[in-house]
mmCIF file of C-alpha atoms and ligand atoms in Angstrom:
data_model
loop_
_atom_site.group_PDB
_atom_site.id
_atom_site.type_symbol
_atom_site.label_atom_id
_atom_site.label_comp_id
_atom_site.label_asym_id
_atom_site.label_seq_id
_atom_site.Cartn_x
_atom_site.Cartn_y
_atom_site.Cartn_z
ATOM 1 C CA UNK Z 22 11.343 -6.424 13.564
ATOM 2 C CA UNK Z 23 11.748 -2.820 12.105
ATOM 3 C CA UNK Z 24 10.909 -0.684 14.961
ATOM 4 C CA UNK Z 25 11.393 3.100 15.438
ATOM 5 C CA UNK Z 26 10.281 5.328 18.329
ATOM 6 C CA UNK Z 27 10.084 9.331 18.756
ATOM 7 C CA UNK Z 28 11.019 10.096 22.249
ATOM 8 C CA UNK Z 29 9.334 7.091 23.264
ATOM 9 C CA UNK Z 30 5.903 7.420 20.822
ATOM 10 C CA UNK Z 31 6.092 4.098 18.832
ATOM 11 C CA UNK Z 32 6.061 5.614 15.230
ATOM 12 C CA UNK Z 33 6.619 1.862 14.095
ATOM 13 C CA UNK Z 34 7.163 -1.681 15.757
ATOM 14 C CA UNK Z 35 8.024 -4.600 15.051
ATOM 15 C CA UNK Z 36 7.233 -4.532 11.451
ATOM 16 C CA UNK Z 37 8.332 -7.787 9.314
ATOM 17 C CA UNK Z 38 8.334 -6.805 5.411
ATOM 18 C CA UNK Z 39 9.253 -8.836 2.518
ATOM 19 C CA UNK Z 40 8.828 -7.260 -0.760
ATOM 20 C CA UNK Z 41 9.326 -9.326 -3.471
ATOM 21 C CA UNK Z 42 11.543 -8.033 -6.524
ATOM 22 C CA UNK Z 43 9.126 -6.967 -9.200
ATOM 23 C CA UNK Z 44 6.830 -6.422 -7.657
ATOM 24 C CA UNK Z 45 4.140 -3.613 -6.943
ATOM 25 C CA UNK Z 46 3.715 -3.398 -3.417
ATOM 26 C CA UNK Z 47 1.541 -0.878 -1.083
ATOM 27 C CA UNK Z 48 1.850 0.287 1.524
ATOM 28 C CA UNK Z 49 -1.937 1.681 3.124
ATOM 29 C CA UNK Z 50 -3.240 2.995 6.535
ATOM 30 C CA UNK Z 51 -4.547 6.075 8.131
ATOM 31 C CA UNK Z 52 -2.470 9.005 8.748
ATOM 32 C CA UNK Z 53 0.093 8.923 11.462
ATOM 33 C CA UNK Z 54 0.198 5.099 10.872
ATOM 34 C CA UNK Z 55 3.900 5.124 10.314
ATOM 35 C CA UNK Z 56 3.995 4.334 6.290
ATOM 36 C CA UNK Z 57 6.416 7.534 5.398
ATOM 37 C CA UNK Z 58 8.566 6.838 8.617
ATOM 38 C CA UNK Z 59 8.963 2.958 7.126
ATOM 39 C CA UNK Z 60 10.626 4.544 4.023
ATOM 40 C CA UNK Z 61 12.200 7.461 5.574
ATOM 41 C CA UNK Z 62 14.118 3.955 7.477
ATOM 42 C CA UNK Z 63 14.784 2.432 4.602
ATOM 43 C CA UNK Z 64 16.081 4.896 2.749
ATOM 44 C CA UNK Z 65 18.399 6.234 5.337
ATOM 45 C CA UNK Z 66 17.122 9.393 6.317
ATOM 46 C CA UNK Z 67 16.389 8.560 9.633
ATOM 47 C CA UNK Z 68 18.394 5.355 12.015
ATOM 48 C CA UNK Z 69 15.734 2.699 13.066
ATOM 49 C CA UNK Z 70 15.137 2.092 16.889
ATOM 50 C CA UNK Z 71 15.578 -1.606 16.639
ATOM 51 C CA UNK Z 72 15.497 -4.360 13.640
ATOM 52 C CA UNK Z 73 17.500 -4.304 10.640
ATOM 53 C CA UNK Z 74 16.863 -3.543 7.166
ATOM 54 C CA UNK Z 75 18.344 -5.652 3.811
ATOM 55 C CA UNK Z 76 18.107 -5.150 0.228
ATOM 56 C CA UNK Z 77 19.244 -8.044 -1.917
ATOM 57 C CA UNK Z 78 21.107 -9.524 1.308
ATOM 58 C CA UNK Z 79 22.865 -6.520 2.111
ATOM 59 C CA UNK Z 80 22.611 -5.021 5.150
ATOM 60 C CA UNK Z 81 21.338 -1.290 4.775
ATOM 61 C CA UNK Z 82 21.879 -0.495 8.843
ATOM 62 C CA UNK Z 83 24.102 2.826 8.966
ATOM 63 C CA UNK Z 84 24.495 2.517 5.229
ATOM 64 C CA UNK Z 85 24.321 6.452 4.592
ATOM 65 C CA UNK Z 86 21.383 7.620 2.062
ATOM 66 C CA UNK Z 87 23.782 8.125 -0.898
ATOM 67 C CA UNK Z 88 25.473 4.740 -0.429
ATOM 68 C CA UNK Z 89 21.728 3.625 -0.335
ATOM 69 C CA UNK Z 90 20.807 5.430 -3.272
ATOM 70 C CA UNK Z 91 24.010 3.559 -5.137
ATOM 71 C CA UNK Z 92 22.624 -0.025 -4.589
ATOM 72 C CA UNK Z 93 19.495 0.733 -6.312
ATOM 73 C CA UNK Z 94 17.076 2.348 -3.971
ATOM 74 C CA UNK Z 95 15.506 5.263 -5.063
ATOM 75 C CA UNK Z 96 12.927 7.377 -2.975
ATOM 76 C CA UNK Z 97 10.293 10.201 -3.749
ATOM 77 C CA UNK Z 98 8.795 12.214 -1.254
ATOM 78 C CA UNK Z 99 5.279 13.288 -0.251
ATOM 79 C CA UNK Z 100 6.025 16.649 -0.205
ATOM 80 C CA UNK Z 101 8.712 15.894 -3.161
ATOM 81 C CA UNK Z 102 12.089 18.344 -2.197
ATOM 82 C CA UNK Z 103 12.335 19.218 -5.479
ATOM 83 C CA UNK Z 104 14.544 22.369 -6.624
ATOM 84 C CA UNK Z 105 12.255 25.023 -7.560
ATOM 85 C CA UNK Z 106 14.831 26.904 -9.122
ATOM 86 C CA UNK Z 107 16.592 24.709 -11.417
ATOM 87 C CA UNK Z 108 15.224 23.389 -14.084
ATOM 88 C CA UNK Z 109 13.866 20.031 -14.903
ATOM 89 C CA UNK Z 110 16.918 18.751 -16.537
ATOM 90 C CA UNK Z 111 18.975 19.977 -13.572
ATOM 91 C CA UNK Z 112 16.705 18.293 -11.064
ATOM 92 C CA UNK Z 113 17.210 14.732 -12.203
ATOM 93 C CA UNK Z 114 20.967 15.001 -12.930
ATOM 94 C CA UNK Z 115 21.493 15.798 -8.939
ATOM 95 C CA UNK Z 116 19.202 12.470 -9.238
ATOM 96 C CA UNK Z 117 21.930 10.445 -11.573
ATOM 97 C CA UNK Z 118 24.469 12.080 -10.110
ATOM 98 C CA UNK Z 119 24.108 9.795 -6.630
ATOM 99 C CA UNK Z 120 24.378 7.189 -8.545
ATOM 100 C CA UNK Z 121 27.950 7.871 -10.566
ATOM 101 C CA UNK Z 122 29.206 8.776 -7.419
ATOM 102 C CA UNK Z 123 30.093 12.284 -8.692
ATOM 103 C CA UNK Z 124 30.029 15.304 -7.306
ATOM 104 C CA UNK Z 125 27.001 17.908 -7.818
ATOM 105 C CA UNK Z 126 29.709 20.679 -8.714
ATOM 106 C CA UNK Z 127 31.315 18.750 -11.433
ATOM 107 C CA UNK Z 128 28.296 18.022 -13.156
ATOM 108 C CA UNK Z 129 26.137 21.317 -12.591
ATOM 109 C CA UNK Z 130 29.241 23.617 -13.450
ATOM 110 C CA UNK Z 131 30.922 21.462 -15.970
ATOM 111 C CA UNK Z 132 34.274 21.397 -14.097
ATOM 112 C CA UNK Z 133 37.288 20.291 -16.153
ATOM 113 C CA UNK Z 134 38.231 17.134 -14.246
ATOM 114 C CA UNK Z 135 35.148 15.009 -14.996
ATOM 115 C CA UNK Z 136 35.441 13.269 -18.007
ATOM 116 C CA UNK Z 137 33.074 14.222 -20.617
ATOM 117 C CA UNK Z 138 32.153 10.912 -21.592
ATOM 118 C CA UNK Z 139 30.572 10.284 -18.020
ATOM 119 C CA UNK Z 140 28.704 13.292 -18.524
ATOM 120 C CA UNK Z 141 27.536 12.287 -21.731
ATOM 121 C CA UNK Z 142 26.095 8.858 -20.453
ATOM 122 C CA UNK Z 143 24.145 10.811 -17.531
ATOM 123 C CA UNK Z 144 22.625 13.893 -19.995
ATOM 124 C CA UNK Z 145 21.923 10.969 -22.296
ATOM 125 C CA UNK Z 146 20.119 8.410 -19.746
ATOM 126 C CA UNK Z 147 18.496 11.513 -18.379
ATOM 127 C CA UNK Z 148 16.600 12.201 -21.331
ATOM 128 C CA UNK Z 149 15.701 9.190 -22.216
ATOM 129 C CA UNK Z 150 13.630 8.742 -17.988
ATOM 130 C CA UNK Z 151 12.194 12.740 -19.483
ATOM 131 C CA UNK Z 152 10.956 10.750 -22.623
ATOM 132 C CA UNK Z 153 10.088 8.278 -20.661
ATOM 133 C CA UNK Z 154 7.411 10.285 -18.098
ATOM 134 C CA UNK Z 155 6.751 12.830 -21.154
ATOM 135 C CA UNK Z 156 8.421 15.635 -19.948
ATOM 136 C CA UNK Z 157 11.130 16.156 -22.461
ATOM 137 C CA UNK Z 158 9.981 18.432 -24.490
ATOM 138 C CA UNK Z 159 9.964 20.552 -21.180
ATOM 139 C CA UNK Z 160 13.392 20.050 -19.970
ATOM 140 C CA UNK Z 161 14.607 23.652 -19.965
ATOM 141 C CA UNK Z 162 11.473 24.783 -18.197
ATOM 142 C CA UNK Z 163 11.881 25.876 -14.128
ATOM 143 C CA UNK Z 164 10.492 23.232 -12.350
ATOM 144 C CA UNK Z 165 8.688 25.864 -10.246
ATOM 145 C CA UNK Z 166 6.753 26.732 -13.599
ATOM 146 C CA UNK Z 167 5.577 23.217 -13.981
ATOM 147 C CA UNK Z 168 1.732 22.218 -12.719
ATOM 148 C CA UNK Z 169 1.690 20.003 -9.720
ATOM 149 C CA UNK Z 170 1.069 17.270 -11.318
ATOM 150 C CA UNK Z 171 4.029 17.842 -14.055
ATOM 151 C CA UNK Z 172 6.224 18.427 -10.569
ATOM 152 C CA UNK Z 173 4.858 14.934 -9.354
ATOM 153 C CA UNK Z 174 6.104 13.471 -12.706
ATOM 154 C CA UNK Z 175 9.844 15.103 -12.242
ATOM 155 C CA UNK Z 176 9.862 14.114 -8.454
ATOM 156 C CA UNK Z 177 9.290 9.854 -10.556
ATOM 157 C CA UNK Z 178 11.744 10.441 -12.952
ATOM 158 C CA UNK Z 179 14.336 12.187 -10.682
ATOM 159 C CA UNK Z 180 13.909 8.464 -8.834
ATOM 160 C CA UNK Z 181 13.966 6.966 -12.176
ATOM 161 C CA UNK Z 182 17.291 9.062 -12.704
ATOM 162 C CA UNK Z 183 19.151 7.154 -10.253
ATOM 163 C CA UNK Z 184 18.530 4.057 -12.169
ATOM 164 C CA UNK Z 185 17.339 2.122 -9.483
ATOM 165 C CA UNK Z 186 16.290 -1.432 -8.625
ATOM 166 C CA UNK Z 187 13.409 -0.364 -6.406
ATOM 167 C CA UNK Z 188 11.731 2.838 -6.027
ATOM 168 C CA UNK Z 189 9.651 4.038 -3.025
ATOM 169 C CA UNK Z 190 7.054 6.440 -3.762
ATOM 170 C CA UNK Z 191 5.298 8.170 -0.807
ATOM 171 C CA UNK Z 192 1.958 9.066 -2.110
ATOM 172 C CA UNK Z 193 2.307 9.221 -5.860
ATOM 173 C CA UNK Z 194 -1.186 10.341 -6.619
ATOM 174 C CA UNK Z 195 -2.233 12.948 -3.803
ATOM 175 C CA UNK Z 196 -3.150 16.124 -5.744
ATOM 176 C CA UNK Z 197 -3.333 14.414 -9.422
ATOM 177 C CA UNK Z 198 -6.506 14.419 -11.440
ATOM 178 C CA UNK Z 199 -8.272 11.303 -12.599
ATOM 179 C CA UNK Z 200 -6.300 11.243 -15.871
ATOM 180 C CA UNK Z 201 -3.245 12.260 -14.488
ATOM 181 C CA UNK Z 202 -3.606 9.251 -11.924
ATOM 182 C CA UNK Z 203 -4.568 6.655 -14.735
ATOM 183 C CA UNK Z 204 -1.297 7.964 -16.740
ATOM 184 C CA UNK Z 205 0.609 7.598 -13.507
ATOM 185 C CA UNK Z 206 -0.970 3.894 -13.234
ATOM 186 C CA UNK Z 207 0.087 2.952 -16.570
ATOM 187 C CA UNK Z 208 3.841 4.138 -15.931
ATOM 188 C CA UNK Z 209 4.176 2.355 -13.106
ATOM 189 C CA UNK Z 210 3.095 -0.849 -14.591
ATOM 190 C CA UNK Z 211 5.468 -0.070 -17.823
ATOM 191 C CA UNK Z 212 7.921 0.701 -15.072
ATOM 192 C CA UNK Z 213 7.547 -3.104 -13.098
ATOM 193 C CA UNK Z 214 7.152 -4.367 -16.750
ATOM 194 C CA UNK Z 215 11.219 -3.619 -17.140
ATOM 195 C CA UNK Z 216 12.518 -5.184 -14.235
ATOM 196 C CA UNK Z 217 11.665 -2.500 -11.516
ATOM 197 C CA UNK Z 218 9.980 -3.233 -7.953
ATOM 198 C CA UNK Z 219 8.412 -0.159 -6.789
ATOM 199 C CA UNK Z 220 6.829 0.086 -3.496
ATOM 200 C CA UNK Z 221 4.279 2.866 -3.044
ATOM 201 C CA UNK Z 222 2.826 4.438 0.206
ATOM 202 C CA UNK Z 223 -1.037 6.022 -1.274
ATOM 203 C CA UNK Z 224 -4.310 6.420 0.135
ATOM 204 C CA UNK Z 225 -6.046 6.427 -3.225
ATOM 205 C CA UNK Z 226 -7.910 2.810 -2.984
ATOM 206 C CA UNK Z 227 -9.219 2.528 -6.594
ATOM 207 C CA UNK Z 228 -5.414 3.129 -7.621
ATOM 208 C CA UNK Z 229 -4.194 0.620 -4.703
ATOM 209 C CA UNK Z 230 -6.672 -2.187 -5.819
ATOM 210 C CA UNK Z 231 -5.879 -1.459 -9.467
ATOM 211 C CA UNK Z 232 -2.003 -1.993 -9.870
ATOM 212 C CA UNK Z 233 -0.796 -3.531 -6.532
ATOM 213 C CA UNK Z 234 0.369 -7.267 -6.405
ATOM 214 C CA UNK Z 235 0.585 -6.992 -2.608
ATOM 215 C CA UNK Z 236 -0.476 -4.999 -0.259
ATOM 216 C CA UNK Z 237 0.426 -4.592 3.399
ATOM 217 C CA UNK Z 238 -1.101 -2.570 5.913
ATOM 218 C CA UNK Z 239 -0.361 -0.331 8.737
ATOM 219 C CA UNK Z 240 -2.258 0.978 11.871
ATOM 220 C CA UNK Z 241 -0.661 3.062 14.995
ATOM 221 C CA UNK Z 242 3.137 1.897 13.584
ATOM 222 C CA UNK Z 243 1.674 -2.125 13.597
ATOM 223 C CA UNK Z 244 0.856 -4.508 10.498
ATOM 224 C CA UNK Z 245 -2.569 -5.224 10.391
ATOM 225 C CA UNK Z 246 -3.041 -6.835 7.296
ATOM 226 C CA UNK Z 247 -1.579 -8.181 4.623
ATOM 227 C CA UNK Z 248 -2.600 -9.878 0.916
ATOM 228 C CA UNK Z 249 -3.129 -9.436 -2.461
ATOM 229 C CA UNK Z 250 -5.778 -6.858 -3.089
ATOM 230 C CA UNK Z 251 -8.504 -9.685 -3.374
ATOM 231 C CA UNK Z 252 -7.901 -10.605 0.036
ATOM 232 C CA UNK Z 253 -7.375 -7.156 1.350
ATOM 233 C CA UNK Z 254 -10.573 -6.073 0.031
ATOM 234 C CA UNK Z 255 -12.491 -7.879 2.255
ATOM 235 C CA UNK Z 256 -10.490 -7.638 5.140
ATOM 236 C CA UNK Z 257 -12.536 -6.092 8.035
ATOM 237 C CA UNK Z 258 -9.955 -4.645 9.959
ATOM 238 C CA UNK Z 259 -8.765 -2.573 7.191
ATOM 239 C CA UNK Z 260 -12.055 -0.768 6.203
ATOM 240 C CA UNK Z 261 -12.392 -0.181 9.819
ATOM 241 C CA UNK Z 262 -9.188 1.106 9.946
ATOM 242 C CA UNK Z 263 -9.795 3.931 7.324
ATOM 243 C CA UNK Z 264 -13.536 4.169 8.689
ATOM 244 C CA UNK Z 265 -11.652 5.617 11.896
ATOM 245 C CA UNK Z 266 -9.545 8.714 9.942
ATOM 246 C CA UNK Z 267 -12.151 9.242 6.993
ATOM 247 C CA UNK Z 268 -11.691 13.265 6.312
HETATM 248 N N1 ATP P 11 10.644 13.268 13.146
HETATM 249 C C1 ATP P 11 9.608 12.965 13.933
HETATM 250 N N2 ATP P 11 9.599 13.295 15.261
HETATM 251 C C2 ATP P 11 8.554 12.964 16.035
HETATM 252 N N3 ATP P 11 7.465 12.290 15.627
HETATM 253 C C3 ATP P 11 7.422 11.944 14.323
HETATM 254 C C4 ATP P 11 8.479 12.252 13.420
HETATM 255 N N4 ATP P 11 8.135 11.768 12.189
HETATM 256 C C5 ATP P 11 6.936 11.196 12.332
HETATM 257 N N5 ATP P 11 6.502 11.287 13.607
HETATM 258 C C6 ATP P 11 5.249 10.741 14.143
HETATM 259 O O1 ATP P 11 5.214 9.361 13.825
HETATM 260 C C7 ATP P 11 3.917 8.971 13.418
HETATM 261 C C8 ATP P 11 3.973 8.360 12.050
HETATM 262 O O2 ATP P 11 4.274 9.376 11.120
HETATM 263 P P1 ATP P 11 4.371 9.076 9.559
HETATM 264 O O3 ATP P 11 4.754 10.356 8.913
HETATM 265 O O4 ATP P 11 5.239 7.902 9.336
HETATM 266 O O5 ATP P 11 2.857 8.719 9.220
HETATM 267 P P2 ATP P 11 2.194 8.364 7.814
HETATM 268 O O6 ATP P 11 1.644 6.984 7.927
HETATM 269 O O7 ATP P 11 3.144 8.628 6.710
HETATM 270 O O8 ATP P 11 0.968 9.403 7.770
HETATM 271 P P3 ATP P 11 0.347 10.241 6.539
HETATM 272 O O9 ATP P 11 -0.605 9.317 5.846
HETATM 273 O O10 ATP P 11 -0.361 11.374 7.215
HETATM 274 O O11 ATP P 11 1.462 10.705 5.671
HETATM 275 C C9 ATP P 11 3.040 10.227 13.496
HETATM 276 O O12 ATP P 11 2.353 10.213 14.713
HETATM 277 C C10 ATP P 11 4.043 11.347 13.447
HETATM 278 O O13 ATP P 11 3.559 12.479 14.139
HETATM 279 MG MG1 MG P 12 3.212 9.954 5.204
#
């Protein structure tokens, strides 16, 4: 019964979600229907209203973001808070970095103290989530020289960085090109094919229908729907839904 207000505007209520572990799992509606304030709740960034919130039994409420980020969830954003100014590599080892619980001194500025080996394991497991998205041949590169859709792929593998169980992903294909969105589709699925779950927030339909094994769906902060993409297809509510915000 996930439920968070905004000085008393019901961003989202009573929401009851279940995603299942690998999985692919949507999350659609029109704008202002509460989709990036669900993960913003999950991933600790903001403190739910009411309800409470578990990932593999534990109970996330008051968990802080980096505790979060330590059990396995892993979070991109729609506007991606990436550093401009650092390079590639450098984004996604403030990424891994969550994860080995060390600090983002020690492993930017090389400090004496941490022991090389760890750092080893994180430059190494880095590279290989670059390799991974295809962007290692680019790792040096500013990441505020990189195309928007080569900034979309660092924002994934920053998430991929963390090496986490499940990985939100708040509008993965706004602002990609056709080919960049059917290379996105075909990581993701490689990505569910090894174990992760990701759940994805998008508005992009053809992408939605394509790779989602569920989809649930969200109107004014409420579920309205929810199914396979068979089911959802048809689903009156939903067109009507997106027939009300079409831009
Ligand atoms: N920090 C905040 N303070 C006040 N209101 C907020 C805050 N964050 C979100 N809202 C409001 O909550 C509602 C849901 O916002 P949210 O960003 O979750 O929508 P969304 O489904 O992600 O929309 P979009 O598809 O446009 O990204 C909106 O009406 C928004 O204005
Ligand atoms: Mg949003």
């Amino acid at each position: 019964k996930l439920t968070k207000y905004f000085d008393g505007f019901h961003a989202l209520e009573n929401l009851d979600l279940a995603v299942g572990l690998g999985s692919i799992w949507a999350i659609i509606g029109p704008n202002g229907a509460g989709k990036s304030t669900l993960f913003n709740l999950i991933s600790g960034l903001l403190n739910p209203s009411k309800g409470e919130m578990y990932f593999k039994g534990v109970k996330l409420n008051g968990m802080k973001p980096n505790q979060r980020t330590a059990l396995g969830i892993a979070l991109t954003f729609q506007n991606l808070r990436l550093f401009p100014k650092m390079t590639v590599l450098e984004n996604l080892l403030v990424g891994q970095n969550c994860r080995i619980k060390a600090s983002l001194g020690k492993v930017l500025f090389r400090l004496p103290f941490r022991p090389l080996s760890e750092e080893k394991r994180a430059q190494v497991f880095v590279q290989k989530v670059l390799e991974f998205v295809g962007l290692l041949t680019r790792k040096d590169e500013l990441v505020s020289n990189l195309s928007y859709g080569d900034q979309k792929l660092v924002a994934l593998a920053r998430a991929l960085a963390t090496d986490p169980e499940i990985i939100l992903l708040d509008e993965p294909s706004a602002g990609l090109n056709s080919q960049e969105t059917s290379d996105l589709n075909r990581l993701l699925k490689t990505i569910v094919e090894n174990g992760k779950t990701i759940c994805f927030i998008e508005h992009d339909m053809n992408m939605v229908m394509e790779i989602s094994d569920m989809i649930t769906v969200l109107n004014f902060g409420v579920k309205i729907a929810e199914g396979p993409p068979s089911i959802i297809k048809g689903n009156l509510k939903v067109i009507e839904a997106y027939l009300g915000t079409e831009e």
